C-alpha cells in the first residue's frame, strides 16, 4: 500500500549520497517516503565529467552517433546538424512528455528521480554534472514533477514518466511543491533558488532511457510486503486461536521436512504469536474431538511462506537492477559509446507480475479464514456471523463481502501484464515489457491485501473476545491496540466501515506490527 503521508516534517532530517555505490533499498525509501535530501559524491561528479567530455568529442564526428547526432527510435537514420542538436534534446523531452490519466503518487516520482540520478552518477550516460545536480536539487527542494498514469510501455525506458520529470528541470511543465501545491516548474525552481538546465547532446535521451519507474515501484512494494507478510502471519495466528485450531502443525521439525525458508519463518512467527494462549491450551487434551484443521488454517505457513520466497526472489532482481547503469547508448569504461538493450524492462516486469500472484493468493486464504468465523457449521461454537443477536444483527457478514470483492479484484490484477506487447515507433521498438503496467497494478494489489488482512484481524479479534479462557499475550496486545484506536468489541450492529478503516490504518502504518512485537520480539 502506498504511504502518501505528509512528508514536510521529515524534510532535511536525512541525506542520501549518490555515487558511492548502488543506492540501497533504504535510500529509496528515505527519499521517496521521508523526504531525505540528496547529494552527489565528488567521485561521481568526476566520473560524470569524464563521460560528458567523451560525448562532446563525439559530437563532432562524421560517423553518426545515436542520440548525439541522430534522431531517435525509427528516426535514428536522420542526421542532425550541430546547430540543431540542443533543439533536438528539448524536442525529445517535450514530445515524450505525453502521459495521460491521473497523477502518479509523489513517492513513486521521487523514487523514479532518485534512480535515474543513480544511473547518471555512474558516469556511463554522458550528461554534464549540472544535469545530474538538477535532479539532486529538485529532490532536496521537495519539487515533484506531475507524472501521469499512462505513457510507459516498459521498454526504451519508462519514457513518458521520465520525460515529465526531465521537462521540469528545463523549467517547463507542472510540478507540485513539498506542501503539495500545484505550480509551474519555472516558478517552483525560482522559489527554490534553482535555474532551469539547457540540455546538450544526448542529455535528453539519457534522462528518459531507464527502468527507473518500474524499479522504484518494485522497491516500494517489497518494503510494504515485508511488513504485510508478518501481518499475514499475525492474522492467521489470530484465526487459528479464535477458531480453536491447533498450533502443533507449526512445529519446527514438521516444517523442516519441507525446507522452504519462507515457510519456516511464517510457522515460527505463528508459533511465537500463539505462545501461552489459554484458548489454544484449553483444547489440547485427549478429549478434544478435532482431528485436523481446515487447509486455510493448517496450511497458512505454506502459502504465506511461498509468498515470502517470491518476495525474496524479487528482492534479488531489484538489488541487481539497483546496481545497474541503464541507458542507450552508454559510455563504456574504455570510452566507447555503444548501443545496447539494457533498457528492456523484462527482468523487473516478470517479478512485479509474480508478486501480484503471491499477493492475490495471500489475500485469498485470508478471506477463507475470515469466512470460517462467520459460519456456524464451521466456527466451532461461535454465534452466526459473530452477531450479537443473530437475525436482528448481521455482525461481520458484509465485512466478508468486502473482502470477497477485493479478492476477486486481486485475482484479475494477478493476470500478468508482461505477457503483452504492442509494437511501437514504426516497428523499431517491436517488443516491449509492459513493466510499468505491472508495477501500477501491483500497487493496487498491495492496497487490496492490506484491506483484506485488516478485515481478518478485525473479525478474529471479535471471535477471540467471544472465547474463554484468555488469549495469547501477543494477540491480547493486538486486540488492545485495536480497541485503543476506537474500535469497539462485540455488541449490537454499528457503522462498520469506519472500524475497518481504523484497522486498515493500523496495518498500513505498522502500528499493529509494532504492538505484537512488543510481546514476541521482532518477527521474521
Short mmCIF file of C-alpha atoms in Angstrom, two decimals:
data_model
loop_
_atom_site.label_atom_id
_atom_site.label_comp_id
_atom_site.label_asym_id
_atom_site.label_seq_id
_atom_site.Cartn_x
_atom_site.Cartn_y
_atom_site.Cartn_z
CA UNK A 1 0.00 0.00 0.00
CA UNK A 2 1.35 3.43 -0.84
CA UNK A 3 2.43 5.58 2.07
CA UNK A 4 1.35 9.03 0.88
CA UNK A 5 1.73 10.77 4.21
CA UNK A 6 2.62 14.41 4.74
CA UNK A 7 6.39 14.38 4.39
CA UNK A 8 7.06 18.04 5.13
CA UNK A 9 8.02 17.43 8.75
CA UNK A 10 10.69 14.92 7.72
CA UNK A 11 12.44 17.20 5.22
CA UNK A 12 16.16 17.52 5.67
CA UNK A 13 16.42 15.04 8.53
CA UNK A 14 18.50 12.63 6.46
CA UNK A 15 20.79 12.90 3.45
CA UNK A 16 21.32 10.26 0.78
CA UNK A 17 24.65 10.43 -1.03
CA UNK A 18 24.52 9.13 -4.61
CA UNK A 19 27.61 7.85 -6.36
CA UNK A 20 29.40 5.94 -3.62
CA UNK A 21 27.98 2.66 -4.92
CA UNK A 22 24.47 1.43 -5.76
CA UNK A 23 21.65 3.14 -3.92
CA UNK A 24 20.12 0.85 -1.33
CA UNK A 25 16.53 -0.11 -0.62
CA UNK A 26 16.64 2.16 2.41
CA UNK A 27 17.95 5.05 0.31
CA UNK A 28 14.93 4.72 -1.97
CA UNK A 29 12.53 4.59 0.97
CA UNK A 30 14.19 7.56 2.69
CA UNK A 31 13.98 9.76 -0.40
CA UNK A 32 10.57 8.58 -1.61
CA UNK A 33 8.71 8.49 1.69
CA UNK A 34 10.69 10.57 4.17
CA UNK A 35 11.89 13.48 2.02
CA UNK A 36 15.59 12.81 2.54
CA UNK A 37 17.82 15.31 0.78
CA UNK A 38 20.19 14.13 -1.95
CA UNK A 39 23.83 14.89 -2.68
CA UNK A 40 26.15 13.58 -5.41
CA UNK A 41 29.58 12.37 -4.29
CA UNK A 42 32.75 14.08 -5.53
CA UNK A 43 33.86 10.80 -7.13
CA UNK A 44 30.61 10.60 -9.08
CA UNK A 45 30.95 14.20 -10.28
CA UNK A 46 34.40 13.35 -11.65
CA UNK A 47 33.06 10.26 -13.45
CA UNK A 48 30.17 12.28 -14.88
CA UNK A 49 32.59 14.91 -16.21
CA UNK A 50 34.76 12.29 -17.89
CA UNK A 51 31.90 10.70 -19.83
CA UNK A 52 30.46 14.11 -20.67
CA UNK A 53 33.77 15.10 -22.25
CA UNK A 54 33.64 11.95 -24.35
CA UNK A 55 30.19 12.84 -25.67
CA UNK A 56 31.35 16.34 -26.56
CA UNK A 57 34.20 14.80 -28.58
CA UNK A 58 31.85 12.50 -30.46
CA UNK A 59 29.51 15.36 -31.31
CA UNK A 60 32.00 16.47 -34.00
CA UNK A 61 32.47 13.02 -35.56
CA UNK A 62 31.38 12.47 -39.13
CA UNK A 63 30.13 8.99 -38.22
CA UNK A 64 26.61 9.34 -36.75
CA UNK A 65 26.23 8.51 -33.05
CA UNK A 66 22.74 7.59 -31.89
CA UNK A 67 21.21 10.25 -29.68
CA UNK A 68 24.15 12.59 -30.17
CA UNK A 69 23.94 13.43 -33.86
CA UNK A 70 20.87 11.44 -34.95
CA UNK A 71 17.15 11.33 -34.35
CA UNK A 72 15.51 8.73 -32.10
CA UNK A 73 13.75 5.41 -32.44
CA UNK A 74 12.59 4.86 -36.01
CA UNK A 75 14.09 8.28 -36.86
CA UNK A 76 17.62 7.18 -35.91
CA UNK A 77 18.80 7.37 -39.53
CA UNK A 78 18.22 11.14 -39.65
CA UNK A 79 21.48 13.11 -39.24
CA UNK A 80 21.01 16.23 -37.14
CA UNK A 81 23.13 19.31 -37.91
CA UNK A 82 25.19 20.60 -34.98
CA UNK A 83 23.30 23.88 -34.70
CA UNK A 84 20.03 21.97 -34.13
CA UNK A 85 21.19 19.42 -31.57
CA UNK A 86 20.17 21.34 -28.46
CA UNK A 87 16.78 21.85 -30.02
CA UNK A 88 16.75 18.08 -30.68
CA UNK A 89 17.10 17.37 -26.96
CA UNK A 90 14.39 19.87 -25.97
CA UNK A 91 12.08 18.49 -28.65
CA UNK A 92 12.69 14.96 -27.41
CA UNK A 93 11.64 15.82 -23.88
CA UNK A 94 8.64 17.89 -24.92
CA UNK A 95 7.30 15.28 -27.32
CA UNK A 96 7.90 12.35 -24.99
CA UNK A 97 6.18 14.07 -22.05
CA UNK A 98 2.92 12.71 -23.44
CA UNK A 99 1.45 10.94 -20.42
CA UNK A 100 -2.25 10.90 -19.69
CA UNK A 101 -4.58 9.99 -16.86
CA UNK A 102 -4.46 10.51 -13.09
CA UNK A 103 -1.36 11.83 -11.35
CA UNK A 104 1.11 9.24 -10.13
CA UNK A 105 1.84 9.22 -6.40
CA UNK A 106 4.55 11.53 -5.09
CA UNK A 107 6.58 8.71 -3.57
CA UNK A 108 6.76 6.91 -6.91
CA UNK A 109 8.01 10.00 -8.72
CA UNK A 110 10.65 10.71 -6.08
CA UNK A 111 11.86 7.10 -6.24
CA UNK A 112 11.98 7.31 -10.05
CA UNK A 113 14.03 10.52 -9.98
CA UNK A 114 16.50 9.14 -7.43
CA UNK A 115 17.06 6.01 -9.51
CA UNK A 116 17.57 7.99 -12.71
CA UNK A 117 20.09 10.12 -10.81
CA UNK A 118 21.80 6.94 -9.63
CA UNK A 119 22.39 5.92 -13.25
CA UNK A 120 23.58 9.42 -14.18
CA UNK A 121 26.06 9.24 -11.28
CA UNK A 122 27.73 6.14 -12.72
CA UNK A 123 29.31 8.29 -15.43
CA UNK A 124 28.03 5.99 -18.15
CA UNK A 125 25.40 8.30 -19.65
CA UNK A 126 27.41 11.29 -20.94
CA UNK A 127 25.44 14.05 -19.22
CA UNK A 128 27.17 17.06 -17.69
CA UNK A 129 27.38 17.42 -13.89
CA UNK A 130 24.84 20.25 -13.87
CA UNK A 131 22.18 17.92 -15.28
CA UNK A 132 22.71 15.36 -12.53
CA UNK A 133 22.82 18.11 -9.90
CA UNK A 134 19.50 19.43 -11.16
CA UNK A 135 17.84 16.14 -10.15
CA UNK A 136 19.52 16.14 -6.73
CA UNK A 137 18.49 19.77 -6.17
CA UNK A 138 14.86 19.16 -7.13
CA UNK A 139 14.62 16.17 -4.81
CA UNK A 140 16.20 18.10 -1.94
CA UNK A 141 13.84 21.04 -2.54
CA UNK A 142 10.81 18.75 -2.48
CA UNK A 143 9.77 19.71 -6.01
CA UNK A 144 7.87 16.85 -7.65
CA UNK A 145 7.02 16.86 -11.37
CA UNK A 146 3.49 15.89 -12.32
CA UNK A 147 3.60 12.42 -13.92
CA UNK A 148 0.57 10.65 -15.34
CA UNK A 149 -0.66 7.07 -15.06
CA UNK A 150 -0.37 6.10 -18.73
CA UNK A 151 2.53 6.51 -21.14
CA UNK A 152 5.13 3.83 -20.45
CA UNK A 153 5.45 0.53 -22.30
CA UNK A 154 8.35 -0.54 -20.09
CA UNK A 155 10.89 -0.56 -22.89
CA UNK A 156 13.28 2.11 -24.15
CA UNK A 157 12.78 3.06 -20.54
CA UNK A 158 9.73 4.43 -18.76
CA UNK A 159 9.71 7.08 -21.45
CA UNK A 160 6.73 9.31 -20.72
CA UNK A 161 7.06 9.30 -16.90
CA UNK A 162 10.78 10.07 -17.13
CA UNK A 163 10.17 12.75 -19.78
CA UNK A 164 7.73 14.57 -17.49
CA UNK A 165 10.50 14.68 -14.87
CA UNK A 166 13.06 15.86 -17.40
CA UNK A 167 10.63 18.55 -18.55
CA UNK A 168 10.70 20.01 -15.04
CA UNK A 169 14.47 20.51 -14.93
CA UNK A 170 14.35 22.56 -18.14
CA UNK A 171 11.77 24.81 -16.48
CA UNK A 172 8.67 23.54 -18.23
CA UNK A 173 5.53 21.67 -17.21
CA UNK A 174 3.57 21.43 -13.96
CA UNK A 175 5.08 20.39 -10.62
CA UNK A 176 3.99 20.16 -7.01
CA UNK A 177 5.79 21.79 -4.11
CA UNK A 178 6.74 19.97 -0.93
CA UNK A 179 3.39 21.10 0.50
CA UNK A 180 1.51 19.67 -2.49
CA UNK A 181 0.69 22.97 -4.19
CA UNK A 182 0.37 22.74 -7.98
CA UNK A 183 2.53 25.28 -9.79
CA UNK A 184 4.79 25.66 -12.81
CA UNK A 185 8.30 24.25 -12.85
CA UNK A 186 9.69 27.66 -13.69
CA UNK A 187 8.08 29.22 -10.61
CA UNK A 188 8.99 26.36 -8.29
CA UNK A 189 12.64 26.38 -9.39
CA UNK A 190 12.84 30.15 -8.96
CA UNK A 191 11.33 29.99 -5.46
CA UNK A 192 13.89 27.32 -4.51
CA UNK A 193 16.78 29.41 -5.90
CA UNK A 194 17.37 26.99 -8.79
CA UNK A 195 17.76 27.59 -12.51
CA UNK A 196 16.47 25.56 -15.47
CA UNK A 197 19.01 23.47 -17.37
CA UNK A 198 19.65 23.81 -21.10
CA UNK A 199 20.24 20.31 -22.40
CA UNK A 200 23.23 19.47 -24.63
CA UNK A 201 23.90 16.48 -26.90
CA UNK A 202 22.47 13.17 -25.68
CA UNK A 203 21.31 14.60 -22.35
CA UNK A 204 17.60 14.47 -23.08
CA UNK A 205 17.93 10.85 -24.14
CA UNK A 206 19.92 10.00 -21.01
CA UNK A 207 17.14 11.36 -18.82
CA UNK A 208 14.39 9.12 -20.20
CA UNK A 209 16.05 5.81 -21.11
CA UNK A 210 15.73 3.74 -17.93
CA UNK A 211 13.59 1.28 -15.98
CA UNK A 212 13.50 3.64 -13.00
CA UNK A 213 9.73 3.96 -12.67
CA UNK A 214 9.01 0.26 -12.54
CA UNK A 215 12.08 -0.37 -10.35
CA UNK A 216 11.14 2.34 -7.88
CA UNK A 217 7.69 0.84 -7.52
CA UNK A 218 9.20 -2.62 -7.08
CA UNK A 219 11.39 -1.41 -4.21
CA UNK A 220 8.44 0.32 -2.54
CA UNK A 221 6.31 -2.81 -3.00
CA UNK A 222 8.95 -5.08 -1.44
CA UNK A 223 9.17 -2.75 1.56
CA UNK A 224 5.39 -2.87 2.01
CA UNK A 225 5.21 -6.63 1.53
CA UNK A 226 7.94 -7.31 4.08
CA UNK A 227 5.61 -5.75 6.66
CA UNK A 228 2.41 -7.27 5.29
CA UNK A 229 3.79 -10.83 5.37
CA UNK A 230 4.38 -10.52 9.11
CA UNK A 231 0.84 -9.20 9.48
CA UNK A 232 -0.45 -12.11 7.38
CA UNK A 233 1.15 -14.43 9.94
CA UNK A 234 -0.49 -12.42 12.73
CA UNK A 235 -3.90 -12.62 11.07
CA UNK A 236 -3.54 -16.36 10.51
CA UNK A 237 -2.46 -16.97 14.11
CA UNK A 238 -5.43 -14.99 15.42
CA UNK A 239 -7.76 -17.04 13.21
CA UNK A 240 -6.23 -20.30 14.44
CA UNK A 241 -6.72 -19.15 18.02
CA UNK A 242 -10.25 -17.81 17.52
CA UNK A 243 -11.38 -20.96 15.70
CA UNK A 244 -9.94 -23.37 18.28
CA UNK A 245 -7.24 -24.57 15.93
CA UNK A 246 -4.01 -26.26 16.93
CA UNK A 247 -0.50 -24.85 16.86
CA UNK A 248 1.10 -28.30 16.75
CA UNK A 249 1.21 -28.27 12.95
CA UNK A 250 3.62 -25.32 13.05
CA UNK A 251 6.36 -27.16 14.95
CA UNK A 252 9.87 -26.66 13.52
CA UNK A 253 10.54 -30.35 12.86
CA UNK A 254 7.42 -30.57 10.69
CA UNK A 255 8.44 -27.50 8.70
CA UNK A 256 11.97 -28.89 8.26
CA UNK A 257 10.54 -31.83 6.33
CA UNK A 258 9.90 -29.34 3.51
CA UNK A 259 12.73 -26.85 3.87
CA UNK A 260 11.41 -23.73 2.20
CA UNK A 261 12.81 -20.78 4.16
CA UNK A 262 9.67 -18.64 3.90
CA UNK A 263 7.50 -21.45 5.23
CA UNK A 264 9.77 -21.96 8.24
CA UNK A 265 9.76 -18.23 9.02
CA UNK A 266 5.99 -17.99 8.78
CA UNK A 267 5.42 -21.02 11.01
CA UNK A 268 7.91 -19.68 13.57
CA UNK A 269 6.07 -16.36 13.64
CA UNK A 270 2.72 -18.05 14.21
CA UNK A 271 4.17 -20.17 16.99
CA UNK A 272 5.57 -17.06 18.69
CA UNK A 273 2.28 -15.22 18.42
CA UNK A 274 0.27 -18.14 19.83
CA UNK A 275 2.67 -18.79 22.72
CA UNK A 276 0.95 -19.12 26.11
CA UNK A 277 -2.55 -18.93 24.65
CA UNK A 278 -5.09 -20.11 27.16
CA UNK A 279 -7.56 -20.68 24.35
CA UNK A 280 -5.20 -22.96 22.42
CA UNK A 281 -4.20 -24.81 25.59
CA UNK A 282 -7.84 -25.36 26.58
CA UNK A 283 -8.44 -27.85 23.78
CA UNK A 284 -5.10 -29.67 23.68
CA UNK A 285 -6.29 -32.57 25.81
CA UNK A 286 -7.09 -36.09 24.65
CA UNK A 287 -10.81 -35.33 24.91
CA UNK A 288 -10.59 -32.85 22.01
CA UNK A 289 -12.53 -34.26 19.05
CA UNK A 290 -10.99 -32.03 16.37
CA UNK A 291 -8.57 -34.14 14.33
CA UNK A 292 -7.32 -31.73 11.68
CA UNK A 293 -7.90 -28.07 10.97
CA UNK A 294 -9.04 -26.80 7.57
CA UNK A 295 -6.39 -26.07 4.99
CA UNK A 296 -6.83 -22.30 5.34
CA UNK A 297 -5.64 -22.64 8.96
CA UNK A 298 -3.27 -25.58 8.78
CA UNK A 299 -1.54 -24.53 5.54
CA UNK A 300 -1.11 -20.85 6.32
CA UNK A 301 2.71 -21.09 6.55
CA UNK A 302 2.88 -22.93 3.25
CA UNK A 303 1.01 -20.15 1.42
CA UNK A 304 2.49 -17.17 3.24
CA UNK A 305 5.90 -18.84 3.07
CA UNK A 306 5.69 -19.23 -0.69
CA UNK A 307 4.79 -15.54 -0.92
CA UNK A 308 7.82 -14.69 1.23
CA UNK A 309 10.13 -16.69 -1.03
CA UNK A 310 8.66 -14.91 -4.05
CA UNK A 311 9.41 -11.57 -2.40
CA UNK A 312 12.99 -12.67 -1.76
CA UNK A 313 13.38 -13.57 -5.45
CA UNK A 314 12.03 -10.14 -6.37
CA UNK A 315 14.49 -8.58 -3.90
CA UNK A 316 17.36 -10.30 -5.70
CA UNK A 317 16.22 -8.90 -9.05
CA UNK A 318 15.73 -5.42 -7.59
CA UNK A 319 19.19 -5.50 -5.98
CA UNK A 320 20.79 -6.33 -9.33
CA UNK A 321 18.81 -3.58 -11.01
CA UNK A 322 19.83 -1.03 -8.38
CA UNK A 323 23.46 -1.82 -9.25
CA UNK A 324 22.83 -1.28 -12.97
CA UNK A 325 23.52 1.63 -15.31
CA UNK A 326 20.60 1.61 -17.71
CA UNK A 327 20.89 3.90 -20.74
CA UNK A 328 21.17 3.71 -24.51
CA UNK A 329 23.63 4.41 -25.92
CA UNK A 330 26.01 4.04 -23.00
CA UNK A 331 29.55 5.32 -22.47
CA UNK A 332 31.67 2.26 -21.66
CA UNK A 333 34.56 2.22 -19.21
CA UNK A 334 37.05 2.38 -22.08
CA UNK A 335 35.31 5.39 -23.66
CA UNK A 336 33.27 3.74 -26.42
CA UNK A 337 29.69 4.82 -27.00
CA UNK A 338 27.64 1.72 -27.70
CA UNK A 339 24.01 0.94 -28.32
CA UNK A 340 22.53 -1.83 -26.17
CA UNK A 341 19.25 -3.31 -24.98
CA UNK A 342 19.58 -2.92 -21.22
CA UNK A 343 16.58 -0.60 -21.11
CA UNK A 344 14.22 -3.54 -21.70
CA UNK A 345 12.13 -3.98 -18.56
CA UNK A 346 11.54 -7.74 -18.74
CA UNK A 347 13.55 -8.69 -15.59
CA UNK A 348 11.62 -6.21 -13.47
CA UNK A 349 8.27 -6.78 -15.17
CA UNK A 350 8.33 -10.52 -14.52
CA UNK A 351 8.83 -10.21 -10.78
CA UNK A 352 6.24 -7.43 -10.50
CA UNK A 353 3.73 -9.82 -12.05
CA UNK A 354 4.96 -12.69 -9.88
CA UNK A 355 4.40 -10.61 -6.75
CA UNK A 356 0.84 -9.81 -7.83
CA UNK A 357 0.14 -13.56 -7.91
CA UNK A 358 1.56 -14.01 -4.41
CA UNK A 359 -0.44 -11.05 -3.11
CA UNK A 360 -3.68 -12.40 -4.56
CA UNK A 361 -3.21 -15.84 -3.01
CA UNK A 362 -2.22 -14.46 0.39
CA UNK A 363 -5.42 -12.41 0.36
CA UNK A 364 -7.46 -15.38 -0.87
CA UNK A 365 -6.51 -17.63 2.04
CA UNK A 366 -7.10 -14.74 4.46
CA UNK A 367 -10.66 -14.32 3.16
CA UNK A 368 -11.28 -18.07 3.59
CA UNK A 369 -10.18 -17.91 7.23
CA UNK A 370 -12.49 -14.96 7.82
CA UNK A 371 -15.44 -16.76 6.25
CA UNK A 372 -14.98 -19.69 8.63
CA UNK A 373 -15.50 -17.37 11.60
CA UNK A 374 -18.96 -16.45 10.31
CA UNK A 375 -20.38 -19.89 9.52
CA UNK A 376 -21.92 -21.73 12.49
CA UNK A 377 -21.28 -25.03 10.74
CA UNK A 378 -17.53 -24.38 10.85
CA UNK A 379 -16.72 -21.80 13.55
CA UNK A 380 -16.79 -24.24 16.47
CA UNK A 381 -19.37 -22.68 18.73
CA UNK A 382 -19.35 -19.01 17.85
CA UNK A 383 -22.62 -17.17 17.04
CA UNK A 384 -23.67 -16.81 13.37
CA UNK A 385 -21.64 -14.04 11.70
CA UNK A 386 -20.32 -13.19 15.18
CA UNK A 387 -23.59 -11.26 15.60
CA UNK A 388 -24.81 -10.07 18.99
CA UNK A 389 -28.41 -11.09 18.26
CA UNK A 390 -28.32 -13.06 15.03
CA UNK A 391 -31.24 -12.12 12.81
CA UNK A 392 -31.60 -8.72 14.37
CA UNK A 393 -27.87 -8.15 13.90
CA UNK A 394 -25.77 -9.14 10.89
CA UNK A 395 -22.40 -8.97 12.64
CA UNK A 396 -19.47 -9.19 10.24
CA UNK A 397 -21.47 -10.68 7.35
CA UNK A 398 -20.84 -7.79 4.95
CA UNK A 399 -17.24 -7.28 6.07
CA UNK A 400 -16.60 -10.65 4.44
CA UNK A 401 -18.43 -9.45 1.32
CA UNK A 402 -15.99 -6.56 1.17
CA UNK A 403 -13.10 -8.99 1.45
CA UNK A 404 -14.58 -11.17 -1.29
CA UNK A 405 -14.96 -8.18 -3.63
CA UNK A 406 -11.33 -7.20 -3.07
CA UNK A 407 -10.05 -10.75 -3.52
CA UNK A 408 -11.96 -11.07 -6.79
CA UNK A 409 -10.29 -7.87 -7.98
CA UNK A 410 -6.89 -9.15 -6.87
CA UNK A 411 -7.35 -12.25 -8.98
CA UNK A 412 -7.87 -10.02 -12.02
CA UNK A 413 -4.82 -7.95 -11.09
CA UNK A 414 -2.79 -11.18 -10.89
CA UNK A 415 -3.12 -11.61 -14.64
CA UNK A 416 0.37 -10.75 -15.91
CA UNK A 417 1.00 -7.53 -17.81
CA UNK A 418 4.37 -8.74 -19.05
CA UNK A 419 2.90 -11.34 -21.44
CA UNK A 420 1.55 -8.50 -23.56
CA UNK A 421 3.50 -6.46 -26.09
CA UNK A 422 2.29 -3.79 -28.51
CA UNK A 423 4.88 -2.74 -31.12
CA UNK A 424 5.66 0.97 -31.34
CA UNK A 425 7.88 3.52 -33.11
CA UNK A 426 7.14 2.24 -36.60
CA UNK A 427 8.14 -1.31 -35.57
CA UNK A 428 11.63 -0.27 -34.43
CA UNK A 429 10.53 -0.96 -30.87
CA UNK A 430 8.69 -4.14 -31.70
CA UNK A 431 8.75 -5.92 -28.34
CA UNK A 432 8.10 -4.20 -25.01
CA UNK A 433 7.85 -5.34 -21.39
CA UNK A 434 4.77 -3.53 -20.04
CA UNK A 435 6.65 -3.39 -16.73
CA UNK A 436 5.18 -0.02 -15.76
CA UNK A 437 1.69 -1.50 -16.08
CA UNK A 438 2.77 -4.47 -13.94
CA UNK A 439 4.02 -2.03 -11.28
CA UNK A 440 0.83 0.03 -11.29
CA UNK A 441 -1.42 -2.99 -10.78
CA UNK A 442 0.85 -4.37 -8.05
CA UNK A 443 0.47 -1.14 -6.07
CA UNK A 444 -3.30 -1.52 -6.27
CA UNK A 445 -3.00 -5.18 -5.26
CA UNK A 446 -0.95 -4.31 -2.17
CA UNK A 447 -3.62 -1.85 -1.09
CA UNK A 448 -6.18 -4.64 -1.51
CA UNK A 449 -4.14 -7.10 0.55
CA UNK A 450 -3.81 -4.51 3.31
CA UNK A 451 -7.60 -4.20 3.49
CA UNK A 452 -8.24 -7.94 3.36
CA UNK A 453 -5.84 -8.58 6.24
CA UNK A 454 -7.39 -5.72 8.21
CA UNK A 455 -10.85 -7.32 7.93
CA UNK A 456 -9.49 -10.71 9.02
CA UNK A 457 -7.73 -9.19 12.03
CA UNK A 458 -10.86 -7.21 12.97
CA UNK A 459 -13.02 -10.33 12.67
CA UNK A 460 -10.53 -12.56 14.51
CA UNK A 461 -10.32 -10.04 17.37
CA UNK A 462 -14.08 -10.22 17.78
CA UNK A 463 -14.06 -14.01 17.62
CA UNK A 464 -11.29 -14.30 20.20
CA UNK A 465 -13.12 -11.97 22.57
CA UNK A 466 -16.14 -14.27 22.41
CA UNK A 467 -13.97 -17.16 23.67
CA UNK A 468 -12.69 -18.20 27.06
CA UNK A 469 -10.17 -18.51 28.64
CA UNK A 470 -7.53 -15.81 27.97
CA UNK A 471 -5.91 -15.44 24.56
CA UNK A 472 -2.17 -15.39 23.93
CA UNK A 473 -0.41 -12.30 25.33
CA UNK A 474 0.56 -11.27 21.79
CA UNK A 475 -2.97 -11.43 20.37
CA UNK A 476 -4.31 -9.75 23.51
CA UNK A 477 -1.94 -6.84 22.88
CA UNK A 478 -3.13 -6.57 19.27
CA UNK A 479 -6.78 -6.54 20.36
CA UNK A 480 -5.97 -3.88 22.95
CA UNK A 481 -4.33 -1.74 20.24
CA UNK A 482 -7.43 -2.07 18.06
CA UNK A 483 -9.68 -1.05 20.94
CA UNK A 484 -7.41 1.90 21.76
CA UNK A 485 -7.95 3.06 18.17
CA UNK A 486 -11.66 3.44 18.92
CA UNK A 487 -12.90 0.12 17.52
CA UNK A 488 -15.41 -1.36 19.94
CA UNK A 489 -15.62 -5.00 20.92
CA UNK A 490 -18.54 -7.43 20.45
CA UNK A 491 -22.02 -5.92 20.66
CA UNK A 492 -25.01 -4.84 18.59
CA UNK A 493 -24.51 -3.78 14.99
CA UNK A 494 -22.97 -0.38 14.35
CA UNK A 495 -21.49 1.57 11.42
CA UNK A 496 -18.76 -0.88 10.39
CA UNK A 497 -16.87 0.95 7.61
CA UNK A 498 -15.04 3.37 9.96
CA UNK A 499 -13.91 0.44 12.12
CA UNK A 500 -12.50 -1.34 9.08
CA UNK A 501 -10.67 1.85 8.06
CA UNK A 502 -9.23 2.22 11.56
CA UNK A 503 -7.70 -1.24 11.35
CA UNK A 504 -6.51 -0.56 7.78
CA UNK A 505 -4.60 2.44 9.16
CA UNK A 506 -3.12 0.33 11.96
CA UNK A 507 -1.99 -2.28 9.41
CA UNK A 508 -0.56 0.14 6.87
CA UNK A 509 1.20 2.33 9.44
CA UNK A 510 2.94 -0.61 11.09
CA UNK A 511 1.32 0.09 14.46
CA UNK A 512 -0.22 -3.38 14.71
CA UNK A 513 3.08 -5.00 13.85
CA UNK A 514 4.79 -2.90 16.49
CA UNK A 515 2.13 -3.93 19.01
CA UNK A 516 2.58 -7.67 18.51
CA UNK A 517 6.37 -7.34 18.51
CA UNK A 518 6.32 -5.71 21.95
CA UNK A 519 5.36 -9.20 23.14
CA UNK A 520 7.02 -11.57 20.68
CA UNK A 521 10.14 -9.63 19.84
CA UNK A 522 10.97 -8.96 16.20
CA UNK A 523 9.12 -11.34 13.92
CA UNK A 524 10.87 -12.94 10.96
#
